[in-house]
Amino acid sequence: MTFYQKLKDRWQAHNTLVCVGLDPLPEQFPATVADAPNAIFAFNRAIIDATHDLVCAYKPQIAHYAALAAEDQLQQTLDYLRSQYPDIPILLDSKRGDIGSTAEQYAREAFERYGADAVTVNPYMGWDTIQPFAQYRDRGVIVLCRTSNPSAGELQNLHLDSGEPLFEHVARIAARDWNANRNLALVVGATAPAELARVRQIVGDMPILVPGLGAQGGDAEAVLQAGLNAQRDGLIINSSRGILYASQGNDFAAAARHETETLRELANRYR
Amino acid sequence: MTFYQKLKDRWQAHNTLVCVGLDPLPEQFPATVADAPNAIFAFNRAIIDATHDLVCAYKPQIAHYAALAAEDQLQQTLDYLRSQYPDIPILLDSKRGDIGSTAEQYAREAFERYGADAVTVNPYMGWDTIQPFAQYRDRGVIVLCRTSNPSAGELQNLHLDSGEPLFEHVARIAARDWNANRNLALVVGATAPAELARVRQIVGDMPILVPGLGAQGGDAEAVLQAGLNAQRDGLIINSSRGILYASQGNDFAAAARHETETLRELANRYR
């Protein structure tokens, strides 16, 4: 099953647009988990078991593992997901951006070593960056377009001499030139609903990964109205820390479930 | 000693602008190395021992280790460099691009886990991407500006409504807004000498990492004339595969030394 089919099934059959980011910060784990062997995997497993029926995807952010030399616990987490919940797509958030033979190595890392269903990629180096990932036809390539951070507009909102801002140009070439295998998606932050509406207009039904609706404070109604496609889906609404660290006590998994349910209901209210 | 001081010392006291990229591809190793335990480290060590007096830096490209789950052999390589050749700066080529807390994790990975002197970073998300690296004042942050790949111009050469192309704008804000700690550098490919000359004009003495003079075929005289700063240095001329795989026989280390010498002489001829 392709990335897109898996996602579509979760959006529709499971009625959820919510993606939980798996960004482990051991200093925020409850002490009982932090002191266990393989604490990161133990934490992730508890979060996954508590939220799996509520999500359309999980998104591990690879820096959180790399900084701690915890690649093995990332692998354990992905193996666990695949064995227990094989129909949930895994988005590896690594924002890779390199070319040719090096991008091929990154694609091997994401799709072969880790077996991810999709990976985030930075478009600054053009098609050469995208192609080695996009040639895996059953996997997804999620291209940064308009991100949610304060300085996102510093480059992305620059106006080109054609009159359009850079992020719109990225959306346009992603949809027109880079999507021959129909496996592209984009990242557009919830902090920019007007930009999200423009991107949706440009890319049709393409999936859009939307960070920033939780902790970063985007407005749910504006985001949903701007971002839904004609099928009333097409959005992957990600929250990481707002869910993972809703409680730092021993009830962290139950608190994570509660936050995930709240976000799912919030999104579905405007769907 | 800061990244910049280490580099300056190699440029001047060792009279070399050449950087060797450590991009291991085990399928291109001679059989005697490929079959050894820790083949990647053994290969890197032989290359390093054969070229250390000829280089201004080494640049391991992290995807080549990540694809093979060989983080341990990257670490062994860096430990070996630091113990044997502590005055040679290590540039970790990972082209990271993320924000805030995630960029902090990537900075921990590069500077604390691996102890690199500098790291390559993608500017598409703006200052939020750069800042967590730049705050390590003794380390270098090498920002992608105008890369050497065929599709580099797809975004980087787009003209803004101000009239300047995007890569020039990146060079301008890197020099003007992002360099308070004087630890920035840029990437500009040897395949674009006219663009390199424009960038040098904009950024003054800032170091520029130049891939593409070897295998990718840039013209040495044009590149040196375009890229040297007022001190007749300021360039880190990288070659990876052209040096590493000059021979795939048991003479690979001697062949790598020969290629490195040739590139050093070629660069110094126009210096």
Coordinates of C-alpha atoms in Angstrom, one line a residue:
Chain A
M1 CA 0.0 0.0 0.0
T2 CA 1.4 3.4 -0.8
F3 CA 2.0 6.2 1.6
Y4 CA -1.0 8.1 0.2
Q5 CA -3.4 5.1 0.4
K6 CA -2.4 4.5 4.0
L7 CA -3.0 8.1 4.9
K8 CA -6.3 8.2 3.1
D9 CA -7.5 5.2 5.0
R10 CA -6.6 6.7 8.3
W11 CA -8.2 10.0 7.4
Q12 CA -11.5 8.3 6.3
A13 CA -11.9 5.0 8.1
H14 CA -10.4 6.3 11.4
N15 CA -11.8 9.8 11.0
T16 CA -8.7 11.6 12.1
L17 CA -6.3 14.2 10.7
V18 CA -4.0 14.2 13.8
C19 CA -0.3 13.1 13.6
V20 CA 1.7 12.7 16.8
G21 CA 5.3 13.8 16.6
L22 CA 7.7 11.4 18.4
D23 CA 10.3 13.9 19.7
P24 CA 11.7 12.4 22.8
L25 CA 13.3 14.7 25.4
P26 CA 14.4 12.4 28.2
E27 CA 14.7 15.3 30.7
Q28 CA 10.9 15.7 30.3
F29 CA 10.1 12.0 30.9
P30 CA 8.6 11.0 34.3
A31 CA 11.4 9.6 36.5
T32 CA 10.0 6.1 36.4
V33 CA 10.5 6.1 32.6
A34 CA 13.7 8.1 32.4
D35 CA 15.5 5.7 34.7
A36 CA 14.5 2.5 32.7
P37 CA 16.8 0.9 30.2
N38 CA 15.9 2.0 26.6
A39 CA 13.9 4.9 28.1
I40 CA 13.2 6.5 24.8
F41 CA 11.7 3.4 23.3
A42 CA 9.7 2.7 26.5
F43 CA 8.3 6.3 26.4
N44 CA 7.5 6.1 22.7
R45 CA 5.8 2.7 23.1
A46 CA 3.6 4.0 25.9
I47 CA 2.6 7.1 23.8
I48 CA 1.9 4.9 20.8
D49 CA -0.2 2.4 22.7
A50 CA -2.2 5.2 24.2
T51 CA -2.9 7.1 21.0
H52 CA -2.8 4.6 18.0
D53 CA -6.6 4.6 17.3
L54 CA -6.7 8.4 17.2
V55 CA -3.9 9.2 14.7
C56 CA -3.5 9.3 10.9
A57 CA 0.4 9.1 11.3
Y58 CA 3.3 9.2 13.6
K59 CA 6.2 11.5 12.9
P60 CA 9.5 10.8 14.7
Q61 CA 11.9 13.8 14.4
I62 CA 15.3 12.3 13.8
A63 CA 17.5 15.0 15.5
H64 CA 16.0 14.0 18.9
Y65 CA 17.5 10.5 18.4
A66 CA 20.8 11.5 16.7
A67 CA 21.7 14.0 19.4
L68 CA 21.6 11.2 22.0
A69 CA 23.2 8.5 19.8
A70 CA 19.9 6.7 20.1
E71 CA 19.5 5.4 16.5
D72 CA 18.8 1.9 17.9
Q73 CA 15.8 3.2 19.9
L74 CA 14.4 4.9 16.9
Q75 CA 14.7 1.6 15.1
Q76 CA 13.0 -0.2 18.0
T77 CA 10.2 2.3 17.9
L78 CA 9.7 1.9 14.1
D79 CA 9.9 -1.9 14.4
Y80 CA 7.3 -1.8 17.2
L81 CA 5.0 0.4 15.1
R82 CA 5.2 -1.9 12.1
S83 CA 4.6 -5.0 14.0
Q84 CA 1.7 -3.7 16.2
Y85 CA 0.1 -1.0 14.0
P86 CA 1.2 -1.7 10.4
D87 CA -1.6 0.4 8.9
I88 CA -0.3 3.7 10.5
P89 CA 2.1 5.6 8.1
I90 CA 5.4 6.7 9.6
L91 CA 6.7 10.1 8.5
L92 CA 10.4 10.4 9.2
D93 CA 11.0 14.1 9.9
S94 CA 14.6 14.7 8.9
K95 CA 14.3 17.6 6.5
R96 CA 17.1 16.2 4.3
G97 CA 18.5 18.3 1.5
D98 CA 21.3 17.1 -0.6
I99 CA 22.0 15.9 -4.1
G100 CA 22.6 13.0 -6.4
S101 CA 24.6 10.2 -4.8
T102 CA 24.4 11.8 -1.3
A103 CA 20.6 12.2 -1.5
E104 CA 20.5 8.5 -2.6
Q105 CA 22.2 7.7 0.7
Y106 CA 19.7 9.7 2.7
A107 CA 16.9 7.9 0.8
R108 CA 18.5 4.6 1.8
E109 CA 18.6 5.8 5.4
A110 CA 15.0 6.8 5.5
F111 CA 13.3 4.1 3.3
E112 CA 15.6 1.1 3.7
R113 CA 17.4 1.4 7.0
Y114 CA 14.3 2.9 8.9
G115 CA 11.6 1.7 6.5
A116 CA 9.7 5.0 6.8
D117 CA 6.6 5.6 4.6
A118 CA 7.5 9.2 4.0
V119 CA 10.3 11.7 4.7
T120 CA 10.5 15.5 4.9
V121 CA 12.9 17.2 2.4
N122 CA 14.2 20.7 2.0
P123 CA 13.8 22.2 -1.6
Y124 CA 16.6 24.8 -1.6
M125 CA 18.8 22.7 -4.0
G126 CA 15.9 22.0 -6.4
W127 CA 14.8 18.7 -8.1
D128 CA 18.1 17.0 -7.6
T129 CA 17.2 16.9 -3.9
I130 CA 13.7 15.5 -4.4
Q131 CA 14.3 13.0 -7.2
P132 CA 16.2 10.3 -5.3
F133 CA 13.4 10.2 -2.7
A134 CA 10.5 10.5 -5.2
Q135 CA 11.7 7.5 -7.3
Y136 CA 10.5 5.3 -4.4
R137 CA 7.0 5.4 -5.8
D138 CA 5.2 3.9 -2.8
R139 CA 6.8 6.3 -0.4
G140 CA 6.0 10.0 0.3
V141 CA 8.2 13.0 -0.1
I142 CA 7.1 15.9 2.1
V143 CA 8.7 19.1 0.8
L144 CA 9.1 22.2 3.1
C145 CA 7.0 25.0 1.6
R146 CA 6.0 27.6 4.2
T147 CA 7.1 26.6 7.7
S148 CA 5.7 27.6 11.0
N149 CA 8.7 29.2 12.7
P150 CA 9.1 33.0 13.4
S151 CA 11.8 33.5 10.8
A152 CA 10.1 31.3 8.1
G153 CA 9.2 34.3 6.0
E154 CA 12.8 35.6 5.8
L155 CA 13.3 33.6 2.6
Q156 CA 10.0 31.9 2.0
N157 CA 8.0 35.1 1.8
L158 CA 10.4 37.0 -0.4
H159 CA 8.6 38.2 -3.5
L160 CA 10.0 37.1 -6.9
D161 CA 10.0 39.3 -9.9
S162 CA 7.0 37.3 -11.2
G163 CA 5.1 38.8 -8.2
E164 CA 4.6 35.6 -6.3
P165 CA 6.3 34.8 -3.0
L166 CA 9.0 32.1 -3.0
F167 CA 6.8 29.6 -1.0
E168 CA 4.1 29.8 -3.7
H169 CA 6.7 29.1 -6.4
V170 CA 7.8 26.0 -4.4
A171 CA 4.2 24.8 -4.2
R172 CA 3.7 25.4 -7.9
I173 CA 6.8 23.5 -9.1
A174 CA 6.1 20.8 -6.6
A175 CA 2.7 20.2 -8.0
R176 CA 3.6 20.8 -11.7
D177 CA 7.1 19.5 -12.1
W178 CA 8.0 17.2 -9.2
N179 CA 4.9 15.1 -8.7
A180 CA 5.0 12.7 -11.7
N181 CA 4.8 9.7 -9.2
R182 CA 1.9 11.4 -7.3
N183 CA 3.9 10.9 -4.1
L184 CA 4.6 14.5 -3.0
A185 CA 3.2 16.4 -0.1
L186 CA 4.1 19.8 1.4
V187 CA 4.8 21.4 4.8
V188 CA 2.8 24.5 5.6
G189 CA 2.6 25.8 9.1
A190 CA -0.6 26.5 11.0
T191 CA 0.7 29.9 11.9
A192 CA 0.1 31.0 8.4
P193 CA -3.5 30.3 7.4
A194 CA -3.5 32.8 4.5
E195 CA -0.5 31.1 3.0
L196 CA -2.0 27.7 3.6
A197 CA -5.1 28.8 1.6
R198 CA -2.9 29.9 -1.3
V199 CA -1.0 26.7 -1.3
R200 CA -4.2 24.6 -1.2
Q201 CA -5.4 26.6 -4.3
I202 CA -2.1 25.8 -6.1
V203 CA -1.7 22.1 -5.3
G204 CA -5.2 20.7 -5.5
D205 CA -5.7 17.6 -3.4
M206 CA -2.0 17.1 -2.4
P207 CA -1.5 16.2 1.3
I208 CA -0.2 19.0 3.5
L209 CA 1.6 18.5 6.8
V210 CA 0.6 21.2 9.2
P211 CA 2.7 21.7 12.3
G212 CA 1.9 24.4 14.8
L213 CA -1.8 24.0 15.6
G214 CA -1.1 22.9 19.2
A215 CA 1.8 24.5 21.1
Q216 CA 2.7 27.0 18.4
G217 CA -0.8 28.4 18.6
G218 CA -2.5 28.4 15.2
D219 CA -6.2 29.0 15.0
A220 CA -8.0 25.7 14.2
E221 CA -11.0 27.1 12.3
A222 CA -8.9 29.3 10.0
V223 CA -6.4 26.4 9.4
L224 CA -9.1 23.9 8.6
Q225 CA -11.0 26.2 6.3
A226 CA -7.8 27.2 4.5
G227 CA -6.3 23.8 4.3
L228 CA -8.9 21.1 3.7
N229 CA -9.2 19.8 0.1
A230 CA -12.3 18.9 -1.8
Q231 CA -12.7 15.6 -0.1
R232 CA -12.5 17.4 3.3
D233 CA -9.2 15.7 4.1
G234 CA -5.7 16.3 2.8
L235 CA -4.3 17.6 6.1
I236 CA -1.8 16.0 8.5
I237 CA -2.1 18.1 11.6
N238 CA 1.0 17.4 13.7
S239 CA 1.5 18.1 17.4
S240 CA 4.5 16.9 19.3
R241 CA 5.4 18.4 22.6
G242 CA 1.8 19.5 23.4
I243 CA 0.9 15.8 23.4
L244 CA 4.0 14.1 24.6
Y245 CA 4.6 16.3 27.6
A246 CA 1.0 17.1 28.5
S247 CA 1.9 15.6 31.9
Q248 CA 5.3 14.8 33.2
G249 CA 3.9 12.5 35.9
N250 CA 3.1 8.8 35.7
D251 CA -0.1 9.6 33.9
F252 CA 1.8 10.9 30.9
A253 CA 0.3 8.4 28.5
A254 CA -3.3 9.0 29.6
A255 CA -2.6 12.8 29.4
A256 CA -1.2 12.3 25.8
R257 CA -4.4 10.4 24.8
H258 CA -6.5 13.2 26.2
E259 CA -4.6 15.9 24.3
T260 CA -4.7 13.8 21.1
E261 CA -8.5 13.3 21.4
T262 CA -9.0 17.0 22.0
L263 CA -6.9 17.9 18.9
R264 CA -8.8 15.4 16.8
E265 CA -12.2 16.8 17.9
L266 CA -11.0 20.3 17.4
A267 CA -10.0 19.5 13.8
N268 CA -13.1 17.4 13.0
R269 CA -15.3 20.2 14.3
Y270 CA -14.4 22.3 11.3
R271 CA -14.0 19.5 8.8
Chain B
M1 CA 41.1 27.7 18.9
T2 CA 38.1 28.6 16.8
F3 CA 37.1 27.0 13.5
Y4 CA 38.2 30.1 11.6
Q5 CA 41.7 30.2 13.3
K6 CA 42.3 26.5 12.6
L7 CA 41.4 27.0 9.0
K8 CA 43.5 30.2 8.6
D9 CA 46.5 28.3 10.0
R10 CA 46.1 25.5 7.5
W11 CA 45.6 27.9 4.6
Q12 CA 48.7 29.8 5.5
A13 CA 51.2 27.6 7.4
H14 CA 50.4 24.5 5.4
N15 CA 49.8 26.4 2.1
T16 CA 46.7 24.5 1.1
L17 CA 43.1 25.3 0.2
V18 CA 42.1 21.6 -0.3
C19 CA 39.5 19.8 1.7
V20 CA 39.0 16.0 1.4
G21 CA 35.5 14.8 1.6
L22 CA 35.2 11.5 3.6
D23 CA 32.2 10.0 1.7
P24 CA 32.7 6.2 2.1
L25 CA 31.1 3.9 -0.5
P26 CA 32.2 0.4 0.6
E27 CA 31.3 -1.0 -2.9
Q28 CA 34.2 1.1 -4.2
F29 CA 36.7 0.0 -1.6
P30 CA 39.5 -2.4 -2.7
A31 CA 38.5 -5.9 -1.6
T32 CA 41.2 -6.2 1.0
V33 CA 39.7 -3.2 2.8
A34 CA 36.0 -3.9 2.1
D35 CA 36.3 -7.3 3.8
A36 CA 38.0 -6.0 7.0
P37 CA 36.0 -5.4 10.1
N38 CA 35.2 -1.7 10.5
A39 CA 36.0 -1.3 6.8
I40 CA 34.8 2.3 6.7
F41 CA 37.0 3.4 9.5
A42 CA 40.0 1.5 8.0
F43 CA 39.4 3.1 4.7
N44 CA 39.1 6.6 6.2
R45 CA 42.2 6.1 8.3
A46 CA 44.3 5.1 5.3
I47 CA 43.0 8.2 3.4
I48 CA 43.7 10.5 6.3
D49 CA 47.2 9.1 6.9
A50 CA 48.0 9.6 3.2
T51 CA 46.8 13.1 2.9
H52 CA 46.9 14.9 6.3
D53 CA 49.8 17.2 5.4
L54 CA 48.1 18.4 2.2
V55 CA 44.7 19.5 3.5
C56 CA 43.1 22.5 5.2
A57 CA 40.1 20.4 6.4
Y58 CA 38.3 17.0 6.2
K59 CA 34.6 16.9 5.4
P60 CA 32.7 13.7 6.3
Q61 CA 29.3 13.6 4.6
I62 CA 27.0 12.1 7.2
A63 CA 24.5 10.4 4.9
H64 CA 27.2 8.0 3.8
Y65 CA 27.4 6.7 7.4
A66 CA 23.7 7.0 8.3
A67 CA 22.6 4.9 5.3
L68 CA 24.8 2.0 6.6
A69 CA 24.0 2.5 10.3
A70 CA 27.7 3.2 10.7
E71 CA 27.6 6.1 13.1
D72 CA 30.1 4.3 15.3
Q73 CA 32.7 4.3 12.4
L74 CA 32.0 8.0 11.8
Q75 CA 32.8 8.5 15.5
Q76 CA 36.0 6.4 15.3
T77 CA 37.1 8.4 12.3
L78 CA 36.6 11.7 14.1
D79 CA 38.3 10.4 17.3
Y80 CA 41.2 9.3 15.2
L81 CA 41.5 12.7 13.5
R82 CA 41.4 14.5 16.8
S83 CA 44.0 12.3 18.4
Q84 CA 46.4 12.2 15.5
Y85 CA 45.9 15.5 13.7
P86 CA 44.2 17.9 16.1
D87 CA 44.9 21.0 14.2
I88 CA 42.9 19.9 11.1
P89 CA 39.4 21.3 11.3
I90 CA 36.5 18.8 10.7
L91 CA 33.5 20.0 8.7
L92 CA 30.5 17.8 9.3
D93 CA 28.5 17.9 6.1
S94 CA 24.9 17.3 7.1
K95 CA 23.0 20.2 5.6
R96 CA 20.8 20.4 8.5
G97 CA 17.8 22.7 8.4
D98 CA 15.3 22.8 11.3
I99 CA 14.2 25.2 14.0
G100 CA 14.3 26.1 17.6
S101 CA 14.5 23.1 19.9
T102 CA 15.0 20.6 17.0
A103 CA 17.9 22.7 15.6
E104 CA 19.4 22.6 19.1
Q105 CA 19.3 18.8 19.0
Y106 CA 21.1 18.9 15.6
A107 CA 23.7 21.3 17.0
R108 CA 24.2 18.8 19.9
E109 CA 24.6 16.0 17.4
A110 CA 27.2 17.9 15.4
F111 CA 29.2 19.8 18.0
E112 CA 28.8 17.6 21.2
R113 CA 28.2 14.0 20.0
Y114 CA 30.6 14.3 17.0
G115 CA 32.7 17.3 18.2
A116 CA 32.8 18.8 14.7
D117 CA 34.5 22.2 14.1
A118 CA 31.8 23.3 11.6
V119 CA 28.6 22.0 10.1
T120 CA 26.7 22.7 6.9
V121 CA 23.2 24.2 7.3
N122 CA 20.3 24.9 4.9
P123 CA 18.9 28.5 5.1
Y124 CA 15.4 27.9 3.7
M125 CA 13.8 28.3 7.2
G126 CA 15.7 31.5 8.0
W127 CA 17.6 32.7 11.1
D128 CA 15.8 30.2 13.4
T129 CA 17.8 27.5 11.6
I130 CA 21.1 29.2 11.9
Q131 CA 21.0 30.6 15.4
P132 CA 21.2 27.3 17.5
F133 CA 24.5 26.5 15.6
A134 CA 25.9 30.0 15.5
Q135 CA 25.7 30.4 19.3
Y136 CA 28.6 28.0 19.5
R137 CA 31.0 30.8 19.0
D138 CA 34.1 28.7 18.4
R139 CA 32.4 26.5 15.8
G140 CA 31.6 27.3 12.2
V141 CA 28.2 27.4 10.4
I142 CA 28.5 26.8 6.7
V143 CA 25.3 28.0 5.0
L144 CA 24.2 26.7 1.6
C145 CA 24.2 29.7 -0.8
R146 CA 24.7 28.6 -4.5
T147 CA 25.3 24.9 -4.8
S148 CA 27.0 23.0 -7.5
N149 CA 24.3 20.6 -8.7
P150 CA 22.5 20.9 -12.0
S151 CA 19.1 22.0 -10.5
A152 CA 20.7 24.4 -8.0
G153 CA 19.4 27.4 -9.9
E154 CA 15.8 26.2 -9.8
L155 CA 15.3 28.2 -6.6
Q156 CA 18.7 29.8 -5.9
N157 CA 18.8 31.8 -9.1
L158 CA 15.2 33.0 -9.0
H159 CA 15.2 36.8 -9.3
L160 CA 13.6 38.7 -6.4
D161 CA 11.5 41.8 -7.0
S162 CA 14.5 43.7 -5.7
G163 CA 16.4 42.6 -8.8
E164 CA 18.9 40.3 -7.1
P165 CA 18.8 36.5 -7.3
L166 CA 17.9 34.5 -4.2
F167 CA 21.4 33.2 -3.6
E168 CA 22.8 36.8 -3.5
H169 CA 20.1 37.7 -1.0
V170 CA 21.2 34.7 1.2
A171 CA 24.8 35.9 1.0
R172 CA 23.8 39.4 1.9
I173 CA 21.7 38.4 5.0
A174 CA 24.4 35.9 6.1
A175 CA 27.1 38.6 6.1
R176 CA 24.9 41.4 7.4
D177 CA 22.4 39.8 9.9
W178 CA 23.6 36.3 10.8
N179 CA 27.4 36.8 11.4
A180 CA 27.5 38.6 14.7
N181 CA 29.8 35.9 16.1
R182 CA 32.0 35.9 13.0
N183 CA 31.6 32.2 12.6
L184 CA 29.6 31.9 9.4
A185 CA 30.8 30.6 6.0
L186 CA 29.0 29.8 2.8
V187 CA 28.8 27.1 0.2
V188 CA 29.2 28.2 -3.4
G189 CA 29.8 25.6 -6.1
A190 CA 32.8 25.7 -8.5
T191 CA 30.4 25.1 -11.4
A192 CA 29.2 28.8 -11.0
P193 CA 32.3 31.1 -11.0
A194 CA 30.3 34.2 -11.9
E195 CA 28.0 33.6 -8.9
L196 CA 31.1 32.9 -6.8
A197 CA 32.5 36.3 -7.7
R198 CA 29.3 38.1 -6.8
V199 CA 29.2 36.3 -3.5
R200 CA 32.8 37.2 -2.7
Q201 CA 32.0 40.8 -3.4
I202 CA 29.1 40.7 -1.0
V203 CA 30.7 38.8 1.9
G204 CA 34.2 40.2 2.1
D205 CA 36.6 37.8 3.7
M206 CA 34.1 35.1 4.8
P207 CA 35.3 31.5 4.2
I208 CA 33.6 29.9 1.2
L209 CA 33.3 26.1 0.8
V210 CA 33.6 25.2 -2.9
P211 CA 32.6 21.8 -4.0
G212 CA 32.9 20.7 -7.6
L213 CA 36.4 21.6 -8.8
G214 CA 37.4 18.0 -9.2
A215 CA 34.8 15.4 -10.5
Q216 CA 32.1 18.0 -11.1
G217 CA 34.4 19.8 -13.5
G218 CA 34.7 23.5 -12.6
D219 CA 37.5 25.6 -14.1
A220 CA 40.3 26.2 -11.6
E221 CA 41.6 29.5 -12.8
A222 CA 38.1 31.0 -13.0
V223 CA 37.1 29.7 -9.6
L224 CA 40.3 30.9 -7.8
Q225 CA 40.1 34.4 -9.4
A226 CA 36.4 34.6 -8.5
G227 CA 36.7 33.2 -5.0
L228 CA 39.9 34.3 -3.3
N229 CA 39.6 37.0 -0.7
A230 CA 42.0 40.0 -0.2
Q231 CA 44.4 37.7 1.8
R232 CA 44.5 35.3 -1.2
D233 CA 42.8 32.6 0.9
G234 CA 39.2 32.2 2.1
L235 CA 38.4 29.2 0.0
I236 CA 37.9 25.6 1.1
I237 CA 38.1 23.6 -2.1
N238 CA 36.5 20.2 -1.5
S239 CA 36.9 17.1 -3.5
S240 CA 35.5 13.7 -2.4
R241 CA 35.1 10.9 -4.9
G242 CA 37.8 12.2 -7.2
I243 CA 40.3 11.6 -4.4
L244 CA 38.8 8.7 -2.5
Y245 CA 38.3 6.5 -5.5
A246 CA 41.2 7.6 -7.7
S247 CA 42.2 3.9 -7.6
Q248 CA 40.1 1.0 -6.4
G249 CA 43.2 -1.2 -6.1
N250 CA 45.4 -1.6 -3.1
D251 CA 47.3 1.6 -4.0
F252 CA 44.1 3.6 -3.2
A253 CA 45.8 5.6 -0.5
A254 CA 48.8 6.5 -2.6
A255 CA 46.5 7.4 -5.5
A256 CA 44.4 9.6 -3.2
R257 CA 47.6 11.4 -2.1
H258 CA 48.5 12.0 -5.7
E259 CA 45.1 13.5 -6.5
T260 CA 45.2 15.7 -3.4
E261 CA 48.6 17.0 -4.3
T262 CA 47.5 17.7 -7.9
L263 CA 44.4 19.6 -6.7
R264 CA 46.5 21.6 -4.2
E265 CA 49.0 22.6 -6.8
L266 CA 46.3 23.4 -9.3
A267 CA 44.6 25.7 -6.7
N268 CA 47.9 27.3 -5.6
R269 CA 48.9 28.0 -9.2
Y270 CA 46.2 30.7 -9.4
R271 CA 46.5 31.8 -5.8

